[in-house]
Amino acid sequence: MKCFSRYLPYIFRPPNTILSSSCYTEADIISTVEFNHTGELLATGDKGGRVVIFQREQESKNQVHRRGEYNVYSTFQSHEPEFDYLKSLEIEEKINKIRWLPQQNAAYFLLSTNDKTVKLWKVSERDKRPEGYNLKDEEGRLRDPATITTLRVPVLRPMDLMVEATPRRVFANAHTYHINSISVNSDYETYMSADDLRINLWNFEITNQSFNIVDIKPANMEELTEVITAAEFHPHHCNTFVYSSSKGTIRLCDMRASALCDRHTKFFEEPEDPSNRSFFSEIISSISDVKFSHSGRYIMTRDYLTVKVWDLNMENRPIETYQVHDYLRSKLCSLYENDCIFDKFECVWNGSDSVIMTGSYNNFFRMFDRNTKRDVTLEASRENSKPRAILKPRKVCVGGKRRKDEISVDSLDFSKKILHTAWHPSENIIAVAATNNLYIFQDKVN
Amino acid sequence: MEVQKEAQRIMTLSVWKMYHSRMQRGGLRLHRSLQLSLVMRSARELYLAAKVEALELEAPSPPAPCPQDPRLHQAREAEVPAACPPPDGEPPEPMDAQEAAEEAAAPPRAAELPARCSLRPARVGRKRRSSSNPSDGVDAGLAPSKKARLEEQEASAEPPGRLPPASAPAEGAFPNLARVLQRSFSGLLSRGPAAAPTAPPARDATPACRAADPVLRVLVRTVVAF
């Protein structure tokens, strides 16, 4: 795990927020982070409904050892606040998830979603423009036909690079409850969107119809005991997907079995440890994120205190359990009071599925090496991260004597939480969202 | 007693959170409401277990079977007239309107109980006296409790609300809940959640009797019904 102690921090945000990182608006809070399939692009969504895409610089021939940095490539407003007049409810513009489509031509495509509407965006470059129209002048106004005496063919002339984002599809009005996940299928023709009680299957070309594939809404809402918290398609098998629940269970479904996948093919649940039972057991067992490994053999789930790795072939318990911040177990009542117990942390795999990463409080994030069983806690903060500095492992002191570099549990800042992280698909580059700041760390080469 | 107080505090806190979750942008979140109701249910069970223990300690003779709390009876009576606001005409999405109607009907019943629950411990003695004739008319049982509540309530806010007015047309997703919460919890909210967070007490004893609180059970279910 030596690479994890040698990360170089880069801090990227639109320039106007870098200077005043301590005072930010709620709209600037990053709500999702996602690399595309090659790792060339990194997209972030925020609470204000904006999407900011970063692109990695091409490595220059002069500096072979210098890895490409990420610079802002495109910024656009994906979602606006809306109002549901029937229910008198405001629909937040916050971007809940972004998922990239694999690149099939020169343009990039991504899905972004808020609580109710999924949009397909096309991000394309324009570096030429046509000039010399017959019927229009240079400003685009129609010319008087009487003045047109010659015929000419428009030619393409180079212009400054412009990156434009256009909404190509809007998938709306299919969810009664709040959308928590979207996942692109490996067939690249369909995707699914999941809310608290239902999962819908869409075709990218069709916006006015979707298939409902999971519906756990009980006939009598008073009998509701669990909701869907996350869902994802299998990376290779286009018929298979999983969804997690607020009860800490995962269901794997096969769409070949029936049109409505209410009956699962596999059911993953770990029996509760009675010694750990507490007042808030039910809340902290709720799964906040589920991710397939790149190989498709494992799934990883995140609940409030742990990360678990499950083998698809074994349903009765996870094969690995990692404690993220077990020192919070005795603080659950306080965390309930300040609402932190409801925080939904995400988790990610590295490219080779050997390391998993998730966030914590105080701008800490944790990495677990599945092979060596070693773990490290790192901090994403402006004060501790000078450019090209090496990240120092952090340690939380649980009780007793606190060592010099340790931080005690009571000193943790619970307002600084890392909920969203992303890992480059093939390299050791990670993106960590800390409130309104995005940190990108790279593995040091030499 | 500490356990009872802690459970009561958490119940109050949960109701407060649920009330405020209405105010947030994006409306009520189903998952959050479910989690809050789970905590309320755990707090309720803990509270009842502690209460049963306390009663057993005070009265060594076999306790009354499943404490027939007149307040629970009153609350059950209160539920019945709670009207279900009719859906708006013929909505284009009938499922949505029906859900809104279900959701609007369910919570008002939920709203009444926590206010009473939270004020309970101080009047255990009074409760036992009036519990001797639970089958008395609703008013006979209701009046003393209401007086007790008025006397002992320190906050100057209005007393916990009566039944929500019937047949209010659906103004939004949860019209009755809005009215009931505003009336019922003004006292609760002025107190606010207690300070000094402590670690939750372990639930060492399972409650001796669970069947006592059908209405509280409805509370949890209806709260979950968001």
PDB file of N, CA and C in Angstrom, chain B residues 7 13 56 70 124 165 181 225:
ATOM      1  N   ALA B   7     -35.917   7.854  26.597  1.00  0.00           N
ATOM      2  CA  ALA B   7     -36.805   7.400  25.523  1.00  0.00           C
ATOM      3  C   ALA B   7     -37.791   8.497  25.154  1.00  0.00           C
ATOM      4  N   LEU B  13     -37.770  14.294  20.151  1.00  0.00           N
ATOM      5  CA  LEU B  13     -36.818  14.722  19.120  1.00  0.00           C
ATOM      6  C   LEU B  13     -37.228  14.199  17.747  1.00  0.00           C
ATOM      7  N   GLU B  56     -44.100  -2.222  38.023  1.00  0.00           N
ATOM      8  CA  GLU B  56     -43.891  -3.448  38.790  1.00  0.00           C
ATOM      9  C   GLU B  56     -43.174  -3.152  40.086  1.00  0.00           C
ATOM     10  N   PRO B  70     -56.573   5.230  29.573  1.00  0.00           N
ATOM     11  CA  PRO B  70     -57.727   5.920  28.989  1.00  0.00           C
ATOM     12  C   PRO B  70     -57.319   6.854  27.876  1.00  0.00           C
ATOM     13  N   VAL B 124     -48.329   9.791  36.023  1.00  0.00           N
ATOM     14  CA  VAL B 124     -48.573   8.345  36.114  1.00  0.00           C
ATOM     15  C   VAL B 124     -49.593   8.068  37.188  1.00  0.00           C
ATOM     16  N   PRO B 165     -60.160  19.200  11.985  1.00  0.00           N
ATOM     17  CA  PRO B 165     -61.480  19.401  11.380  1.00  0.00           C
ATOM     18  C   PRO B 165     -61.682  18.413  10.240  1.00  0.00           C
ATOM     19  N   LEU B 181     -50.128  19.348  13.295  1.00  0.00           N
ATOM     20  CA  LEU B 181     -48.786  19.557  13.827  1.00  0.00           C
ATOM     21  C   LEU B 181     -48.648  20.961  14.371  1.00  0.00           C
ATOM     22  N   ALA B 225     -46.256   5.431   6.967  1.00  0.00           N
ATOM     23  CA  ALA B 225     -47.026   5.493   5.735  1.00  0.00           C
ATOM     24  C   ALA B 225     -46.664   6.653   4.838  1.00  0.00           C
TER      25      ALA B 225
END
